[in-house]
Coordinates of C-alpha atoms and ligand atoms in Angstrom, one line a residue:
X27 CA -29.2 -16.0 6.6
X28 CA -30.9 -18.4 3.9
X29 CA -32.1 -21.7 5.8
X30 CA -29.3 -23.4 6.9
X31 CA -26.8 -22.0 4.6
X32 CA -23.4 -20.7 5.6
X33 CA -23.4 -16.5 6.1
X34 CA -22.5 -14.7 3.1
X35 CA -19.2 -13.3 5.4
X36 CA -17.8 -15.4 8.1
X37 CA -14.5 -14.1 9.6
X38 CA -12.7 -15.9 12.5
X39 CA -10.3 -15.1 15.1
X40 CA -8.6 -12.9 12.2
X41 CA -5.3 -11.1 13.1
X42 CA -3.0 -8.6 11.0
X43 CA 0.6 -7.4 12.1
X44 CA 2.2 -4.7 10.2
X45 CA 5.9 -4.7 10.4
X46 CA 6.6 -0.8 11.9
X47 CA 10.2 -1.3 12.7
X48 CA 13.3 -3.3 11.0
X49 CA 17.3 -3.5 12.3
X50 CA 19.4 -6.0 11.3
X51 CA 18.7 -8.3 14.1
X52 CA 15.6 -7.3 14.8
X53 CA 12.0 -6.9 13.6
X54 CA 9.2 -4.6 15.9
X55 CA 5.2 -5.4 14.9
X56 CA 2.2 -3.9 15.7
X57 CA -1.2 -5.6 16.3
X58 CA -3.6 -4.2 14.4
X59 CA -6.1 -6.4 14.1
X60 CA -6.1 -8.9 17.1
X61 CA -8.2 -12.2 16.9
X62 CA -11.5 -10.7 15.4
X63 CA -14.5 -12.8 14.5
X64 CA -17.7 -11.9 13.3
X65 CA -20.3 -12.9 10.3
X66 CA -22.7 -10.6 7.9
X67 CA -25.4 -12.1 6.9
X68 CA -27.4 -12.4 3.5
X69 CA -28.3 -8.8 3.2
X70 CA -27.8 -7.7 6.6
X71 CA -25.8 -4.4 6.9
X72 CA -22.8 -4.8 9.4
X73 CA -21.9 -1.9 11.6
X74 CA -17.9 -1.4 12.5
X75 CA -16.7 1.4 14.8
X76 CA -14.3 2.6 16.4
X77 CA -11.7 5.2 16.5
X78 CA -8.9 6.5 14.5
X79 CA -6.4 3.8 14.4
X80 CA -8.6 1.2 16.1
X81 CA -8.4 -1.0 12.9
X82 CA -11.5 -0.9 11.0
X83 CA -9.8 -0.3 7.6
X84 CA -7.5 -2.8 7.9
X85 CA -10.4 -5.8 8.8
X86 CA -11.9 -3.9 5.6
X87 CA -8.6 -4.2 3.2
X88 CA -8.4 -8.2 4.7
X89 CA -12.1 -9.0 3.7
X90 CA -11.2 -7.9 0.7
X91 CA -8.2 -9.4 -0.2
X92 CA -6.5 -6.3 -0.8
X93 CA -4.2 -7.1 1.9
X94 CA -2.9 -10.3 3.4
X95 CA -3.7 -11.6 7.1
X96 CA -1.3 -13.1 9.3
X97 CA -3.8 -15.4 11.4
X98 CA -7.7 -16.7 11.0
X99 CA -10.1 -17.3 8.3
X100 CA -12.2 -15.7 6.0
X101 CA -15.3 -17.6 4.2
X102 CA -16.9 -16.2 1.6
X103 CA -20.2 -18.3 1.2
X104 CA -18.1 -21.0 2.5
X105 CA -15.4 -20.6 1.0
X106 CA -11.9 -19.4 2.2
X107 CA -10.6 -16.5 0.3
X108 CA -7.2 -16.5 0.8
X109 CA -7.1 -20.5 -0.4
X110 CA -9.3 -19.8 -4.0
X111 CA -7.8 -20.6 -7.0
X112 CA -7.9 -18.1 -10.1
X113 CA -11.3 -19.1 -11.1
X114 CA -12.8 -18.7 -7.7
X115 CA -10.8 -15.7 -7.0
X116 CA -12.3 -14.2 -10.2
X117 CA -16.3 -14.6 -8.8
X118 CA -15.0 -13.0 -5.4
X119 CA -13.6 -9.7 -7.1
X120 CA -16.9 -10.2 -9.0
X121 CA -18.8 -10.4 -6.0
X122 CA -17.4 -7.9 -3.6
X123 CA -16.3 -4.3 -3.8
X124 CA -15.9 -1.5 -2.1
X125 CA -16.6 2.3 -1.5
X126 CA -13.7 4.6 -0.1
X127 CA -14.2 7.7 1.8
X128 CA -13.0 10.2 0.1
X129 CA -14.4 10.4 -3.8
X130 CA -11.9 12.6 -4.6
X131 CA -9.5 10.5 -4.7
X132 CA -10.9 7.2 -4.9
X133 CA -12.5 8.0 -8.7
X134 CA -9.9 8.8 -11.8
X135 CA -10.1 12.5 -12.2
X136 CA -9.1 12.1 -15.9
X137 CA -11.7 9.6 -16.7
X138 CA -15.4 10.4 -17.3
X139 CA -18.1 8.9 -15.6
X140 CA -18.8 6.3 -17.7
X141 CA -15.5 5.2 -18.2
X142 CA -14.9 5.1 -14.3
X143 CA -18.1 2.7 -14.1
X144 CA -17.1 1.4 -17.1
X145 CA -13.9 -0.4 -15.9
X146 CA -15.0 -3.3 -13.4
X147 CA -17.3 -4.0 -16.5
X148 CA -14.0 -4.5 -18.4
X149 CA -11.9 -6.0 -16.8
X150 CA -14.6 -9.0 -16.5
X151 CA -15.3 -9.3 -20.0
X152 CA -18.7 -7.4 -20.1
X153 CA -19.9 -7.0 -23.8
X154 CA -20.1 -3.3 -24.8
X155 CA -23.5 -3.7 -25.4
X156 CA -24.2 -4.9 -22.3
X157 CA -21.8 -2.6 -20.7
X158 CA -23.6 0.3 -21.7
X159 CA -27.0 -0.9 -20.4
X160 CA -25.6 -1.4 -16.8
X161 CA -23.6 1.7 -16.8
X162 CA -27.2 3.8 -17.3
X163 CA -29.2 0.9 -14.8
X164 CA -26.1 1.6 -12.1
X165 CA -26.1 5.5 -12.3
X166 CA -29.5 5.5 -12.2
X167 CA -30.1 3.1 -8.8
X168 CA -27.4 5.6 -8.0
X169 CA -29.7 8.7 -8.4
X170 CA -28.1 10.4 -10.8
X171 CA -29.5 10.7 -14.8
X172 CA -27.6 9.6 -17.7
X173 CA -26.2 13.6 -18.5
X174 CA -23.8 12.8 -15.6
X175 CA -22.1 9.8 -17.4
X176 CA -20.4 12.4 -20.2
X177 CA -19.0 14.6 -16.6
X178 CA -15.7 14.4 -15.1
X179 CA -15.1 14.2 -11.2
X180 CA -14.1 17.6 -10.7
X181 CA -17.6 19.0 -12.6
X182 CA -19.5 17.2 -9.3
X183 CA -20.3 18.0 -6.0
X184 CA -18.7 15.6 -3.1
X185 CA -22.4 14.3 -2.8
X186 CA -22.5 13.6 -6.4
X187 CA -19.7 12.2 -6.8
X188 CA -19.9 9.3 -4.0
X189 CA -22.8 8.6 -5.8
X190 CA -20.4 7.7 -8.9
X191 CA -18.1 5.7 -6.2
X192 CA -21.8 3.4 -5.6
X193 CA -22.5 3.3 -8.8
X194 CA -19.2 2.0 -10.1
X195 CA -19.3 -0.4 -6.8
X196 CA -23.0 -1.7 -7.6
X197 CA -22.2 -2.2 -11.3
X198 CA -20.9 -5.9 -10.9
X199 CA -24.1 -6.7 -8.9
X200 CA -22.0 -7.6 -6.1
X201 CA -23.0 -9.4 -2.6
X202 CA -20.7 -7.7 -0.5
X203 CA -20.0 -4.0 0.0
X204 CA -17.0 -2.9 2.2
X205 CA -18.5 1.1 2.6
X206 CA -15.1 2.5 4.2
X207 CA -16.7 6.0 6.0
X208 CA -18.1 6.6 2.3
X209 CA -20.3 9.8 4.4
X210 CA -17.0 10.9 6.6
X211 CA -15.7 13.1 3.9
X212 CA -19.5 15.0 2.9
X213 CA -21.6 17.4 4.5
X214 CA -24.1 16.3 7.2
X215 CA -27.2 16.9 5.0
X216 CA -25.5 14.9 2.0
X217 CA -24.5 12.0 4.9
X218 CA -28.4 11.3 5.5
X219 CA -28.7 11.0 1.7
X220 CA -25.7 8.5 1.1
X221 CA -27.3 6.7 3.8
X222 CA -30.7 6.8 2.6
X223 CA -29.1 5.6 -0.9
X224 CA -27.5 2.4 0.4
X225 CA -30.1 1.4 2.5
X226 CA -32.3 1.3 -0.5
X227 CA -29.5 -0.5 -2.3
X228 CA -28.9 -3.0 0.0
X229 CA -32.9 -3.7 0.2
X230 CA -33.6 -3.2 -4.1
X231 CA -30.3 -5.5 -4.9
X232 CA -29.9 -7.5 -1.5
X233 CA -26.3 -5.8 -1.0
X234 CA -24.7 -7.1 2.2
X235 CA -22.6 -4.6 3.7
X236 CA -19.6 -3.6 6.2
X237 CA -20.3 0.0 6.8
X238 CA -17.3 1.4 8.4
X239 CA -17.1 4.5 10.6
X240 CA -15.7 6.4 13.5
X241 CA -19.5 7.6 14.5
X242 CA -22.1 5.8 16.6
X243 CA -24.4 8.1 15.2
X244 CA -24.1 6.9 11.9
X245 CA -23.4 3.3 12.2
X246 CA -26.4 3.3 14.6
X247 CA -28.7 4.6 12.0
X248 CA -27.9 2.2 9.5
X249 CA -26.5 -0.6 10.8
X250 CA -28.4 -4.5 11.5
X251 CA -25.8 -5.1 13.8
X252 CA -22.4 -3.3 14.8
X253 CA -19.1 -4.1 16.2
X254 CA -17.1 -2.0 18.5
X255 CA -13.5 -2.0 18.1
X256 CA -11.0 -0.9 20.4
X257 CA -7.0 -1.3 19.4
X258 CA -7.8 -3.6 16.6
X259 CA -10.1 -5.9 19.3
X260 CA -13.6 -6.2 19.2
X261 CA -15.1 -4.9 22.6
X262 CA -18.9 -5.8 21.9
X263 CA -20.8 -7.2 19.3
X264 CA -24.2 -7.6 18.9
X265 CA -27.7 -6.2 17.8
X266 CA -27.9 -2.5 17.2
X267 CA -31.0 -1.7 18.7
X268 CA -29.9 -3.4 22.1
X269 CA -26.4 -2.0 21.9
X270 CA -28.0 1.8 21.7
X271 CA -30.9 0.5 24.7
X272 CA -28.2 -0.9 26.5
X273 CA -24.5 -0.3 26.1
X274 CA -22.6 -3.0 28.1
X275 CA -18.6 -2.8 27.3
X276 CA -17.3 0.8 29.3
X277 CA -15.9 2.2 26.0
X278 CA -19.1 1.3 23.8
X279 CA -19.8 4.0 26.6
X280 CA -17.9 6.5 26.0
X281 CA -18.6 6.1 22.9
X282 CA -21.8 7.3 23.5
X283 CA -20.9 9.6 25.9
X284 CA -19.2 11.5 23.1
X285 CA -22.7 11.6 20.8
X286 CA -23.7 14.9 20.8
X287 CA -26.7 15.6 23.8
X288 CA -29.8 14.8 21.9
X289 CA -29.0 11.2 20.4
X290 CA -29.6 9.1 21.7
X291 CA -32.3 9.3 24.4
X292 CA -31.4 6.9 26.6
X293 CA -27.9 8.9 27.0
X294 CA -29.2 10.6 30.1
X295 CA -28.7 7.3 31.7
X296 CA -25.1 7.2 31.4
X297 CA -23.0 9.3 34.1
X298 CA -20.4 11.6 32.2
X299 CA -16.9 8.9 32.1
X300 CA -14.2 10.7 32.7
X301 CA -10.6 10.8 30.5
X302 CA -8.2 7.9 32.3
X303 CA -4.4 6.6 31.3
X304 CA -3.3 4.8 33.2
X305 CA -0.3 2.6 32.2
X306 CA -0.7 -0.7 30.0
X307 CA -0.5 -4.0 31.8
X308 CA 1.0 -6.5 29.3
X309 CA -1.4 -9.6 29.0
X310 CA -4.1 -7.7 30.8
X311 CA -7.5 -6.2 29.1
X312 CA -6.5 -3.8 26.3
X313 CA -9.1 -1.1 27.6
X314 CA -7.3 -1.0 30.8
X315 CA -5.7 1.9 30.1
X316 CA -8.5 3.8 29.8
X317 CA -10.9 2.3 31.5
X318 CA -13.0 4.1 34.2
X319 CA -14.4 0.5 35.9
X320 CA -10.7 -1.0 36.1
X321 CA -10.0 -3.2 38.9
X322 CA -6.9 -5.8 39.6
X323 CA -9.1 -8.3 37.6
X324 CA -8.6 -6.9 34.6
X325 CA -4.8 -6.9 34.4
X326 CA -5.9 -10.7 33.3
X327 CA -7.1 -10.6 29.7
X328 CA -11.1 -11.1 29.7
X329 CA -12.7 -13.6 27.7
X330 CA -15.0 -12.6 25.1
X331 CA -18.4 -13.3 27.3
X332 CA -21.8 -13.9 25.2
X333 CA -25.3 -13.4 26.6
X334 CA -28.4 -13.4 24.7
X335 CA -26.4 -12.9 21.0
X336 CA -24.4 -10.2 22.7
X337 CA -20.6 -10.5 22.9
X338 CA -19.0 -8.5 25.2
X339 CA -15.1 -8.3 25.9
X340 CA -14.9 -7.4 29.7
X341 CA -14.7 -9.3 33.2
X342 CA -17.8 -7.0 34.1
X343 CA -20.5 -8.1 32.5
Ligands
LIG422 N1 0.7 -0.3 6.1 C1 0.8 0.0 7.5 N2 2.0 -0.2 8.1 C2 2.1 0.1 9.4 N3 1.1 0.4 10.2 C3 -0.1 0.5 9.7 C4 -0.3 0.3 8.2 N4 -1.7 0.5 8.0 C5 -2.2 0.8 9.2 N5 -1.3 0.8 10.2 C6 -1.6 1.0 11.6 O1 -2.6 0.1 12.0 C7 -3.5 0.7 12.9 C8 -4.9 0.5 12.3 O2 -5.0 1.3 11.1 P1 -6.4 1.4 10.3 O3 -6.2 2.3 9.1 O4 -7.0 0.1 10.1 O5 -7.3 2.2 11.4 P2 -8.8 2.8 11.2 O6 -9.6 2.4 12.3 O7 -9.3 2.6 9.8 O8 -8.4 4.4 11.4 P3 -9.1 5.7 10.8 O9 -10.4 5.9 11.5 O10 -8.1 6.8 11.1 O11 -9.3 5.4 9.3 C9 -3.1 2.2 13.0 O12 -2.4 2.3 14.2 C10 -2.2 2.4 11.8 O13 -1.3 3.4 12.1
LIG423 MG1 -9.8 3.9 8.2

């Protein structure tokens, strides 16, 4: 955070509904995202994780404005983004962007290169001249040459062409990256390098981003800080080296518990947690379910508790 300046990113006790069912008389919703708060600061690289369905491209979609929330806030340096008017609305698409998991289908197969990098240029007025200079700068930073820019998607590798997805999201010199599992859909060897590639983004251009993702492993490696989600809920939040040291909400882990044996060390720590379902108490923790420390307490909703610039989401702890 720059001196006493708000955070670039400051979301509060956001919620989204979707409407699943609709009669004539009545409505059914789901919760997907259930009063979530959490800042990103000035190039500081949030971590979000969590399981299929837990939510995480949803909060993504709202701090983007692709969507529309039902409850909270969202500032964007200060500012709320769902009360901008057209001018201010402009900077933010300026500003923010976004890389999708799967390149495939997140970059025009019919388009070249350039031209995919070449559209957010276009749509905000950038000169041709000007256009063209960025396009080479951003495929470059990328780590791809210039002979790429003349190839379509389907002459790349998956690698290669998530590469194409940064470069066509760094092009507008944004603040704010919303990296939706942009490594989920690629080999292991080419994850390290995607990785490797927006860290060094993030540090050369001072890039904040949401990195997104189902795997401790990865969000650990990259991640400043991280959020665990749970059922569109965030179940602890806080620093990512004293999350790994010291896990403190039961499914953060599990979560762990699921990493493969080697990573990380500390994992010999934590007793293997058994599989529980048990039935959901309405109004009572929404881990209960599956929860392995589960006692009558917790069919009472926990308060989000916070200790040393941890938040954690249990009567446990
Ligand atoms: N447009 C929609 N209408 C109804 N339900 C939706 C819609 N979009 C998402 N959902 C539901 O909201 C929940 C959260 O979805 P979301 O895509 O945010 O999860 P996720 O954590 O990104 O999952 P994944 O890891 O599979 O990408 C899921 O149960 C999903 O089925
Ligand atoms: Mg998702």
């Amino acid at each position: 955070m720059e001196g006493n300046s708000p955070p670039l990113l400051k979301v509060e006790n956001l919620s989204k509904k979707y409407l699943i069912k609709k009669t004539l008389f009545h409505k059914e919703y789901f919760t997907a995202v259930d009063r979530v708060s959490f800042d990103i600061n000035y190039g500081e690289i949030l971590g979000v994780v969590g399981e299929s369905g837990s939510g995480k491209s949803t909060i993504g979609k709202l701090v983007l404005k692709l969507i529309q929330k039902d409850e909270g806030s969202i500032l964007f340096k200060g500012k709320d983004i769902y009360s901008m008017n057209r001018k201010e609305e402009k900077i933010f698409r300026k500003e923010s962007s976004v890389v999708f998991q799967d390149p495939r289908t997140s970059l025009n197969p019919r388009l070249t290169v350039y031209k995919i990098i070449e559209e957010p240029l276009i749509v905000h007025g950038v000169e041709r001249k000007e256009r063209e200079e960025r396009i080479i700068k951003a495929i470059n930073d990328a780590g791809l040459d210039e002979t790429f820019l003349s190839r379509y998607p389907s002459e790349l590798s998956g690698g290669q062409r998530q590469r194409v997805a940064i470069a066509r999201a760094i092009v507008l010199d944004p603040d704010l990256i919303v990296a939706d599992e942009p490594t989920s859909a690629l080999d292991v060897s080419v994850q390290l390098q995607i990785i490797k590639l927006l860290e060094k983004l993030k540090k050369q251009r001072n890039i904040s981003l949401m990195f997104i993702s189902h795997d401790l492993n990865v969000v650990g490696n990259i991640a400043d800080r991280i959020v665990v989600l749970y059922r569109g809920k965030i179940m602890e939040k806080g620093n990512t080296a004293d999350i790994i040291k010291n896990p403190k909400h039961p499914y953060t882990k599990i979560l762990f518990d699921s990493l493969p044996p080697d990573h990380p060390s500390h994992r010999k720590d934590l007793k293997k947690i058994p599989e529980i379902e048990r039935e959901d108490i309405k109004g009572g923790c929404l881990f209960y379910h599956r929860c392995p420390v589960a006692e009558d307490i917790c069919r009472k909703e926990p308060d989000i508790k916070k200790i040393n610039g941890r938040e954690v989401y249990c009567h446990f702890v």
